[in-house]
PDB file of C-alpha atoms and ligand atoms in Angstrom:
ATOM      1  CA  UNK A   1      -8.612  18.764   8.808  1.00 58.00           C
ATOM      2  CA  UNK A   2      -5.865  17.963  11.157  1.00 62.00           C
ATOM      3  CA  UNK A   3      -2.643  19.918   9.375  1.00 58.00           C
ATOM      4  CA  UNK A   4      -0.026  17.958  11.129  1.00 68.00           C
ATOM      5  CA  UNK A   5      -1.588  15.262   9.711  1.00 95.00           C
ATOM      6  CA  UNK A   6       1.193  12.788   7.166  1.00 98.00           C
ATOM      7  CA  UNK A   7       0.345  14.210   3.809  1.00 98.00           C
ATOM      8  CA  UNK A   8      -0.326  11.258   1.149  1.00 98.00           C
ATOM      9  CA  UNK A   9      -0.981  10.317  -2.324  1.00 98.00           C
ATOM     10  CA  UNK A  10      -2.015   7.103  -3.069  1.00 98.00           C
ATOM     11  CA  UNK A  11      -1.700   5.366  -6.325  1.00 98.00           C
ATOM     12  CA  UNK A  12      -4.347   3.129  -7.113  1.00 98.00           C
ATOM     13  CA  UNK A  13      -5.136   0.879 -10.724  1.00 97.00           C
ATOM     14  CA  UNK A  14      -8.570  -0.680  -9.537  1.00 94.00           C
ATOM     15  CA  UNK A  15     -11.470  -0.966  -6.823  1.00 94.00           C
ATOM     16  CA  UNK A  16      -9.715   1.153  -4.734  1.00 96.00           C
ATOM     17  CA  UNK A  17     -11.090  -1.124  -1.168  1.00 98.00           C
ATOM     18  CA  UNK A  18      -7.568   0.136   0.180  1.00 98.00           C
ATOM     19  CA  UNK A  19      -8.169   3.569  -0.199  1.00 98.00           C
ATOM     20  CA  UNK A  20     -11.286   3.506   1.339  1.00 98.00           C
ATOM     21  CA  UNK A  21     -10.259   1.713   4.551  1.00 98.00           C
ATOM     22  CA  UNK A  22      -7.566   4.782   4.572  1.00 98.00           C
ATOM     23  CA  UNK A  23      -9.965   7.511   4.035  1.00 98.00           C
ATOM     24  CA  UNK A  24     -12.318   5.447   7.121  1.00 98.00           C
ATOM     25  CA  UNK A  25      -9.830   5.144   8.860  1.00 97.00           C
ATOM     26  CA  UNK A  26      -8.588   9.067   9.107  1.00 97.00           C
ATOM     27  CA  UNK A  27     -12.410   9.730   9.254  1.00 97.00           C
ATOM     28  CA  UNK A  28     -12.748   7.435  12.689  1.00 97.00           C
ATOM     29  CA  UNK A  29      -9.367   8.926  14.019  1.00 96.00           C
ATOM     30  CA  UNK A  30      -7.441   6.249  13.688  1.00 94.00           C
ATOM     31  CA  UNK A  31      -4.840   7.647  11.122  1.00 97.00           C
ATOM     32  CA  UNK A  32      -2.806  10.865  11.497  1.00 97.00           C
ATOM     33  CA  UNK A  33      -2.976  11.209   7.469  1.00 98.00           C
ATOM     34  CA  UNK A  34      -4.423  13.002   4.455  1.00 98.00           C
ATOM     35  CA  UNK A  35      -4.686  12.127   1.489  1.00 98.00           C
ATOM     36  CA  UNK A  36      -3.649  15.118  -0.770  1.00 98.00           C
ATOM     37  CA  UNK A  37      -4.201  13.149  -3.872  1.00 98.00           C
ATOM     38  CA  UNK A  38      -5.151   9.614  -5.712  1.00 98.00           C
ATOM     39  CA  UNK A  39      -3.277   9.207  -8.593  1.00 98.00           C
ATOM     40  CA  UNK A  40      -3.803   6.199 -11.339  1.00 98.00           C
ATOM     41  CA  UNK A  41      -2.911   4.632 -14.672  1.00 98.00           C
ATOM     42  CA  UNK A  42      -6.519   3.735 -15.625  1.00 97.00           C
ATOM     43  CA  UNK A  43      -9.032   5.976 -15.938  1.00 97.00           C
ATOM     44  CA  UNK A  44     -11.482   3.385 -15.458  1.00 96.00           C
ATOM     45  CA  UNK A  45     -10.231   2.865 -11.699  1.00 96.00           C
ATOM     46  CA  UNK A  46     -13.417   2.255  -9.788  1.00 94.00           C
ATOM     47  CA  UNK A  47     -11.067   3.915  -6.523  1.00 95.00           C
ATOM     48  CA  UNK A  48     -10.868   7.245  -8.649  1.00 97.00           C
ATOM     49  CA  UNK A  49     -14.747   8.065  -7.894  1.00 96.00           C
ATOM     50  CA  UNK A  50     -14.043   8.136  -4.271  1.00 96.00           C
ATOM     51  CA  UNK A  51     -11.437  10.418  -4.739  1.00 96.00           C
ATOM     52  CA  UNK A  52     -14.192  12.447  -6.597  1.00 96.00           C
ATOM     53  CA  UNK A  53     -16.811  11.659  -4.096  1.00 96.00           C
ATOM     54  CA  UNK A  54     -14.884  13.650  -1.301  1.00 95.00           C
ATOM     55  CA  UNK A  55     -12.886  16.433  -3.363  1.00 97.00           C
ATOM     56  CA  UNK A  56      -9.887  14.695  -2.980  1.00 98.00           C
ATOM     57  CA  UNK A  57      -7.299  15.949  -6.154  1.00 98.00           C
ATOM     58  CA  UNK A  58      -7.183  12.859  -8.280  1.00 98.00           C
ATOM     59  CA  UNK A  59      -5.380  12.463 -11.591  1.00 98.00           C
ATOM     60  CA  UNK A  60      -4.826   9.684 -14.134  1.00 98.00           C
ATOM     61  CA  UNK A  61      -1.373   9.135 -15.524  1.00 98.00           C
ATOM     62  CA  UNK A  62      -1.633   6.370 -18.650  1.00 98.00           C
ATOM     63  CA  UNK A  63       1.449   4.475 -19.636  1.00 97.00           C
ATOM     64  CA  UNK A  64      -0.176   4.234 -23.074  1.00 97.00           C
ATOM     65  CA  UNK A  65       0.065   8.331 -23.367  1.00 97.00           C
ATOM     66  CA  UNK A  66       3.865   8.155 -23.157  1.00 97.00           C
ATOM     67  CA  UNK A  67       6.595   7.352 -25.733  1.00 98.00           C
ATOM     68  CA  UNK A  68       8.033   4.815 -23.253  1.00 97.00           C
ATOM     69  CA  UNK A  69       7.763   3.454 -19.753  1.00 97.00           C
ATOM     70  CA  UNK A  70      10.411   6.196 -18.299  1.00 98.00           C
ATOM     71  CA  UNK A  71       8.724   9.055 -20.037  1.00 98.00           C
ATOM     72  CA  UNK A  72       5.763   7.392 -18.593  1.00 98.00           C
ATOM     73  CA  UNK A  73       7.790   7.282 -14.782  1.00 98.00           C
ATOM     74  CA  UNK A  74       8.898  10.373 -15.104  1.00 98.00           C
ATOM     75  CA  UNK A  75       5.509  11.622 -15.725  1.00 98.00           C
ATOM     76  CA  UNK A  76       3.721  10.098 -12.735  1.00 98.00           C
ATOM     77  CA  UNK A  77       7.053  11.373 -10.537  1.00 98.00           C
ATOM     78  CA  UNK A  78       6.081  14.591 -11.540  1.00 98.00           C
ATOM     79  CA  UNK A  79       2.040  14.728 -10.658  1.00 98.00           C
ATOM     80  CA  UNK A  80       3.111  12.780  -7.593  1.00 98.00           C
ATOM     81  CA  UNK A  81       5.678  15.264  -6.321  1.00 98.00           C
ATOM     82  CA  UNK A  82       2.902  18.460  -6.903  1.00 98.00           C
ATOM     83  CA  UNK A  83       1.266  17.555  -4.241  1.00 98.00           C
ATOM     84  CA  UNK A  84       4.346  17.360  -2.144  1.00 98.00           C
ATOM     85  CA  UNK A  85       3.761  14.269  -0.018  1.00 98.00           C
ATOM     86  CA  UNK A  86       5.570  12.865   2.371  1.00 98.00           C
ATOM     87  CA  UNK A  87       3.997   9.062   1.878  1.00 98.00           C
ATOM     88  CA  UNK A  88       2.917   7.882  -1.551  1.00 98.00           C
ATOM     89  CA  UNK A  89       1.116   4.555  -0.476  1.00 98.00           C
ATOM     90  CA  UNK A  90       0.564   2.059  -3.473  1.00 98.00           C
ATOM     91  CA  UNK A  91      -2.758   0.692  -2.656  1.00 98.00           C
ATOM     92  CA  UNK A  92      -3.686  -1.600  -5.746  1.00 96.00           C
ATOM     93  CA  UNK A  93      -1.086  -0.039  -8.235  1.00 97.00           C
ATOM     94  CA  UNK A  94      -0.451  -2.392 -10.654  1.00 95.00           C
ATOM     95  CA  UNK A  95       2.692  -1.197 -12.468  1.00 95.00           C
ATOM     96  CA  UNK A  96       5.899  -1.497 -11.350  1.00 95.00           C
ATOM     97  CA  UNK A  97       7.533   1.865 -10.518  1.00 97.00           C
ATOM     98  CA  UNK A  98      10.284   2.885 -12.230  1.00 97.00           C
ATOM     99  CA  UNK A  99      13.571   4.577 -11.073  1.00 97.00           C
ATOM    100  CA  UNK A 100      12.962   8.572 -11.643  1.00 97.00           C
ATOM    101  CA  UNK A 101       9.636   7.611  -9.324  1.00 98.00           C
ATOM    102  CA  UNK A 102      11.430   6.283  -6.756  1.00 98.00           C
ATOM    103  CA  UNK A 103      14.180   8.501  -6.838  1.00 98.00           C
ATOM    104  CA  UNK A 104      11.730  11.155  -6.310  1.00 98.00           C
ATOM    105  CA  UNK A 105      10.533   9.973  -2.934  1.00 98.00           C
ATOM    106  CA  UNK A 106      13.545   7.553  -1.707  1.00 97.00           C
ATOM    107  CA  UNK A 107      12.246   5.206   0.901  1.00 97.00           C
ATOM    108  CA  UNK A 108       9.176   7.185   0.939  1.00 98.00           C
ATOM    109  CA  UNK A 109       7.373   4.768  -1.145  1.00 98.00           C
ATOM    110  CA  UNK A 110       4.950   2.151   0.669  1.00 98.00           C
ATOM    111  CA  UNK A 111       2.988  -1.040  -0.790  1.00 98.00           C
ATOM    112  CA  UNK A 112       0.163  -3.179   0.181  1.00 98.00           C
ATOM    113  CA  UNK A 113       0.702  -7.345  -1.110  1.00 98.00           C
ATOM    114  CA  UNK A 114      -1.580 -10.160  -0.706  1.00 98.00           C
ATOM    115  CA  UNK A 115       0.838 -12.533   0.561  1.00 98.00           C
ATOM    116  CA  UNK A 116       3.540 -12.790   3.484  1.00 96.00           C
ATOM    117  CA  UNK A 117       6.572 -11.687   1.631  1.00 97.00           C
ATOM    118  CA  UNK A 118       8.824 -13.006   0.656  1.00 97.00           C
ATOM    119  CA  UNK A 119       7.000 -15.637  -0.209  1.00 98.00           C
ATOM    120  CA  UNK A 120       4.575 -15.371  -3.227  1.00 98.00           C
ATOM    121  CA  UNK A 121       5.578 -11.916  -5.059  1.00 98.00           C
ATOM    122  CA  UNK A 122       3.597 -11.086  -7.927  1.00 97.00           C
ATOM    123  CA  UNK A 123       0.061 -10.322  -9.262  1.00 96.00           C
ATOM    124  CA  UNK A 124      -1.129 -14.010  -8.692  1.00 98.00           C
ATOM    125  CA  UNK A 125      -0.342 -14.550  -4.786  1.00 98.00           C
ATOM    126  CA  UNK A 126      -3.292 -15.719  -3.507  1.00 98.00           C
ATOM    127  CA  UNK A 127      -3.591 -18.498  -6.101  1.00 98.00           C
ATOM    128  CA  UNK A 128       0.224 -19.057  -5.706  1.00 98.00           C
ATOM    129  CA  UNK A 129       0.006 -19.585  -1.829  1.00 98.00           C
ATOM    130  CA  UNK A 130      -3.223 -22.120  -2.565  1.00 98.00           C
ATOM    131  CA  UNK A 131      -1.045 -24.074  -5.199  1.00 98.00           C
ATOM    132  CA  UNK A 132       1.827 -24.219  -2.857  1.00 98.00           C
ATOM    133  CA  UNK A 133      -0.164 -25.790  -0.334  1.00 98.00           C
ATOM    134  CA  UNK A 134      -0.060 -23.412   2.250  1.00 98.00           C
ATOM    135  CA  UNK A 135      -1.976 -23.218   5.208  1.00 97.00           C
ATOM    136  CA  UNK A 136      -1.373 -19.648   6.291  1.00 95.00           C
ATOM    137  CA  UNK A 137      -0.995 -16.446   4.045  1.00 96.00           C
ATOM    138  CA  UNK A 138      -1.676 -12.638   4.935  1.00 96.00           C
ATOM    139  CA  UNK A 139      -0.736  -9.702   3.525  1.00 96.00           C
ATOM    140  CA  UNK A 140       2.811  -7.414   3.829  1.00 96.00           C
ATOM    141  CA  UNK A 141       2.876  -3.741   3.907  1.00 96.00           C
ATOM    142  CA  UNK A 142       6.633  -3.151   2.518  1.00 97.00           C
ATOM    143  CA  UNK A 143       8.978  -0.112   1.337  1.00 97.00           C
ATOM    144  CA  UNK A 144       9.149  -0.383  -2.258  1.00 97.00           C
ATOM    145  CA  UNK A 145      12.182  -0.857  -3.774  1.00 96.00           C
ATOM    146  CA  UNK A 146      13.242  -1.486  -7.485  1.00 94.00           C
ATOM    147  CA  UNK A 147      12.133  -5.471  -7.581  1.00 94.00           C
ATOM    148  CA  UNK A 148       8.830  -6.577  -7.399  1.00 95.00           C
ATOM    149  CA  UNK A 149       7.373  -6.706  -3.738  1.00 96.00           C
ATOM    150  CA  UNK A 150      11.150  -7.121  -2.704  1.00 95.00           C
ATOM    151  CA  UNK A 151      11.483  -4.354  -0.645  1.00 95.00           C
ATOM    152  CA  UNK A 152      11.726  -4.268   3.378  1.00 95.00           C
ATOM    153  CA  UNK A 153       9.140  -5.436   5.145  1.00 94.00           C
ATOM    154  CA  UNK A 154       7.716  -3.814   7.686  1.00 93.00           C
ATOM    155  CA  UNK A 155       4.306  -4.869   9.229  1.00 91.00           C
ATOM    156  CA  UNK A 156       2.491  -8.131   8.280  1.00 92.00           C
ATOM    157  CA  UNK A 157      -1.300  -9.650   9.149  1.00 91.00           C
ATOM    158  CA  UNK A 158      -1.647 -13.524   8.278  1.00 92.00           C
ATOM    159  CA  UNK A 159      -4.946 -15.235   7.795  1.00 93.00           C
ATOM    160  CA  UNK A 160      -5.624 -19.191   7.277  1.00 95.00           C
ATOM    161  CA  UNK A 161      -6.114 -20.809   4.237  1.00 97.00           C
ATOM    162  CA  UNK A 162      -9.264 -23.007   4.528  1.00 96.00           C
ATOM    163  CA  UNK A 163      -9.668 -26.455   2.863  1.00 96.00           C
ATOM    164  CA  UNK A 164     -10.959 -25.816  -0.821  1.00 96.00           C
ATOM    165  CA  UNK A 165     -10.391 -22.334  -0.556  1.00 97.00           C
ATOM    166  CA  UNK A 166     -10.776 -20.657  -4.062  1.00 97.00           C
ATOM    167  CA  UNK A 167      -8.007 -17.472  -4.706  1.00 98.00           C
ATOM    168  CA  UNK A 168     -10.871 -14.888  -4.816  1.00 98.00           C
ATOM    169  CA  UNK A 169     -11.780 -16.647  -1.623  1.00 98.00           C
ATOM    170  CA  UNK A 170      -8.795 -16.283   0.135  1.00 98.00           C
ATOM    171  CA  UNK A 171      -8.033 -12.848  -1.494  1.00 98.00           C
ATOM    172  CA  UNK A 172     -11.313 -10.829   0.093  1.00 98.00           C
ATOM    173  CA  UNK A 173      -9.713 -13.404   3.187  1.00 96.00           C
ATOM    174  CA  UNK A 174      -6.595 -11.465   2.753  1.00 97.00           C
ATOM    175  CA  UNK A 175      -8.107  -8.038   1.996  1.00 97.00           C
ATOM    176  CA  UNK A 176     -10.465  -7.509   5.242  1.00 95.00           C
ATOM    177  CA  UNK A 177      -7.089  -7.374   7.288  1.00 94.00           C
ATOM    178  CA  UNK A 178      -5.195  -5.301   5.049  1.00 96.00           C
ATOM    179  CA  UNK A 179      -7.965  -2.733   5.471  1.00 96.00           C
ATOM    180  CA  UNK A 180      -6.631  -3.023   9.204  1.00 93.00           C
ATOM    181  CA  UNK A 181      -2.810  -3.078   8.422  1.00 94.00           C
ATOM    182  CA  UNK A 182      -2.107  -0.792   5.986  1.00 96.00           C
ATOM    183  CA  UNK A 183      -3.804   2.293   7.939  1.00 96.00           C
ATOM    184  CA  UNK A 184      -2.328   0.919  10.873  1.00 93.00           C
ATOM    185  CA  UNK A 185       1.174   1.179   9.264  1.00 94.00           C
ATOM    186  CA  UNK A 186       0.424   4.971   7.845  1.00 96.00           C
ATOM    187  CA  UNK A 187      -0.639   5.635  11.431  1.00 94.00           C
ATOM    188  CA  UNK A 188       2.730   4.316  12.740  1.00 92.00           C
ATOM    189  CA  UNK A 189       4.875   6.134  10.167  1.00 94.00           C
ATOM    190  CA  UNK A 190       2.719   9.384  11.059  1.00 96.00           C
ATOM    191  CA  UNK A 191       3.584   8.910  14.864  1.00 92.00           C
ATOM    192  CA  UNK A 192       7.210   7.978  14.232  1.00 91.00           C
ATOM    193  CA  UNK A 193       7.191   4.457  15.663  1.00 89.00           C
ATOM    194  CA  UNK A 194       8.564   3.078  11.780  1.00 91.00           C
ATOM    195  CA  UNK A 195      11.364   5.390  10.164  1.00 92.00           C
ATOM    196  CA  UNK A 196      11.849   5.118   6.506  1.00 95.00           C
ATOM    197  CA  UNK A 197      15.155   5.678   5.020  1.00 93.00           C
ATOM    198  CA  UNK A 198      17.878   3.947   4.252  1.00 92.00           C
ATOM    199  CA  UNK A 199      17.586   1.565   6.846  1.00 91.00           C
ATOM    200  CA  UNK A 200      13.993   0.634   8.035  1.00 89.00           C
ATOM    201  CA  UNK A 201      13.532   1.321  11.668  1.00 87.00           C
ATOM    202  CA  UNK A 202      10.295  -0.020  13.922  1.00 84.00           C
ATOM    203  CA  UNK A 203       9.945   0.935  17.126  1.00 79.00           C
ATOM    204  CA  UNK A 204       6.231   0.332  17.858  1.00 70.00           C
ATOM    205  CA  UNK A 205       4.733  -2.483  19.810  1.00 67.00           C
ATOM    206  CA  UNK A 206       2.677  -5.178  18.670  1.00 61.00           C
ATOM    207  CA  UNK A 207      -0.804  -4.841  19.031  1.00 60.00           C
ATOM    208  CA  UNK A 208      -1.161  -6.362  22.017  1.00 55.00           C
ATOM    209  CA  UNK A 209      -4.791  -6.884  21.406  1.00 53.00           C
ATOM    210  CA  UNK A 210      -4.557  -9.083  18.420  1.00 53.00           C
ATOM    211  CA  UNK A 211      -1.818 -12.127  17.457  1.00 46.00           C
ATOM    212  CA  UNK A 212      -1.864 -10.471  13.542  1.00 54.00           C
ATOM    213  CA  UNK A 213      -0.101  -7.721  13.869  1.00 60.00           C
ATOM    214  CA  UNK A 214       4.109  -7.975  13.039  1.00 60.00           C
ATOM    215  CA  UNK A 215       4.268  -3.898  13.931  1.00 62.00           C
ATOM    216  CA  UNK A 216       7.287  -4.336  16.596  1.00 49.00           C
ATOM    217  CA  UNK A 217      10.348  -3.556  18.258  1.00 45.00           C
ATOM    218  CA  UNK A 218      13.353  -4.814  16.179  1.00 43.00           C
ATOM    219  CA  UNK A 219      15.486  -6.799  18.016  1.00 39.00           C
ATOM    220  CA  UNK A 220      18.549  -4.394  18.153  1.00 41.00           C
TER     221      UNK A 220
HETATM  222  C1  LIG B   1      -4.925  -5.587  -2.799  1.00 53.10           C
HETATM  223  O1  LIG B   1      -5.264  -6.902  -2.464  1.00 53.10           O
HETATM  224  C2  LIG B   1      -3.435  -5.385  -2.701  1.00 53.10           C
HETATM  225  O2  LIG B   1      -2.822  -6.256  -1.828  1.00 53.10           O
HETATM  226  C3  LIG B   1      -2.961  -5.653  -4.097  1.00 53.10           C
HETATM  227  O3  LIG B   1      -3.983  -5.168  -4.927  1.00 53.10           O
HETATM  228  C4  LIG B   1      -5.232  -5.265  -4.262  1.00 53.10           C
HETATM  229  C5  LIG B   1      -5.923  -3.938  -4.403  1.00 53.10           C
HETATM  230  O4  LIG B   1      -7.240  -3.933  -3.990  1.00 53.10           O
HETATM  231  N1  LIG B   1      -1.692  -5.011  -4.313  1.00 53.10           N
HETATM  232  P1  LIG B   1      -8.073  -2.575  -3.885  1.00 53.10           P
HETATM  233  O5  LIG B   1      -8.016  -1.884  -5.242  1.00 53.10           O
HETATM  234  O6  LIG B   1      -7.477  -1.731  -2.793  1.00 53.10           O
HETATM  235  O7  LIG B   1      -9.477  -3.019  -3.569  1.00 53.10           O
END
């Protein structure tokens, strides 16, 4: 295991198809990054056998267990911040985080959406970008912030909408490239070509290689 390597945990409420590109990803060398643990609000996460699969720490944090939704933030803060990561990637999380979270890891905090923000926030993007008529949509890998897929952008991968496209359609559409982006953005934050804090920073190049990646210098 590569120590230097940027130390995740990544939240996950479902399949977990994120995760896995992450943990392939690290596996081919094409991520400086560990993950140190999976954390999740369902036990019934399909992405928390993975975790198991490789002896990854894993740990399931139910809102339904807690008096209220900050007990229930406060709680997930505080598994989170025992593994002492410097990322926590939200790959498939599908609660909103609450303040004590992301006070624990300001600007530290990293999410994969199915649409290009900020256009089509929300849990139903793909069928949202369809309905709107649109052409184009991708996926955003953003800092997380206290809205709802509101917060900085800073990489995106667009795909095309195709002519009777159905939203599971154009969501596994969607998802084969952020299995390409979102490792590509750990990567980046790992080599210090993005800096988190309070103002987002990119300084890598686009990959010159492909037209979908948005990974580039700012204009400043
Ligand atoms: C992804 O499409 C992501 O954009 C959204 O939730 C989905 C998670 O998929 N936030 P998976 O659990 O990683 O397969």
């Amino acid at each position: 295991m590569d120590e230097r390597a940027l130390k995740l945990a990544v939240l996950i409420s479902g399949r977990g198809s994120n995760l896995a590109a992450i943990l392939h990803a690290i596996d081919a060398g094409r991520c400086s990054a560990r993950v140190a643990l999976v954390l999740s609000d369902r036990p019934d996460a399909a992405g928390l056998a993975l975790a198991h699969a490789r002896g990854i720490a894993s740990a399931v944090v139910r809102l339904q267990d807690h008096v209220d939704r900050g007990a229930w933030d406060s709680a997930l803060a505080s598994r989170a911040a025992e593994a002492e990561p410097e990322l926590v990637v939200l790959a498939g999380f599908m609660r909103v985080l609450g303040p004590a979270f992301l006070a624990r890891f300001p600007h530290h905090v990293i999410n994969v959406h199915p649409s290009l923000l900020p256009l089509f926030p929300g849990k139903s993007a793909p069928q949202d970008a369809i309905a709107a008529g649109m052409r184009v949509s991708g996926c955003s890998v953003h800092v997380v912030d206290s809205g709802v897929d509101t917060g900085p952008v800073i990489a995106q991968a667009a795909v095309p909408i195709l002519p009777g496209d159905h939203a599971e359609q154009l969501h596994a559409r969607i998802q084969r490239v952020e299995h390409v982006l979102l490792p590509r953005v750990i990567d980046a934050i790992a080599r210090g070509q993005v800096a988190l804090g309070p103002e987002l920073r990119v300084h890598a190049q686009a990959d010159p290689d492909s037209t979908l990646y948005s990974l580039q210098e700012n204009a400043d």
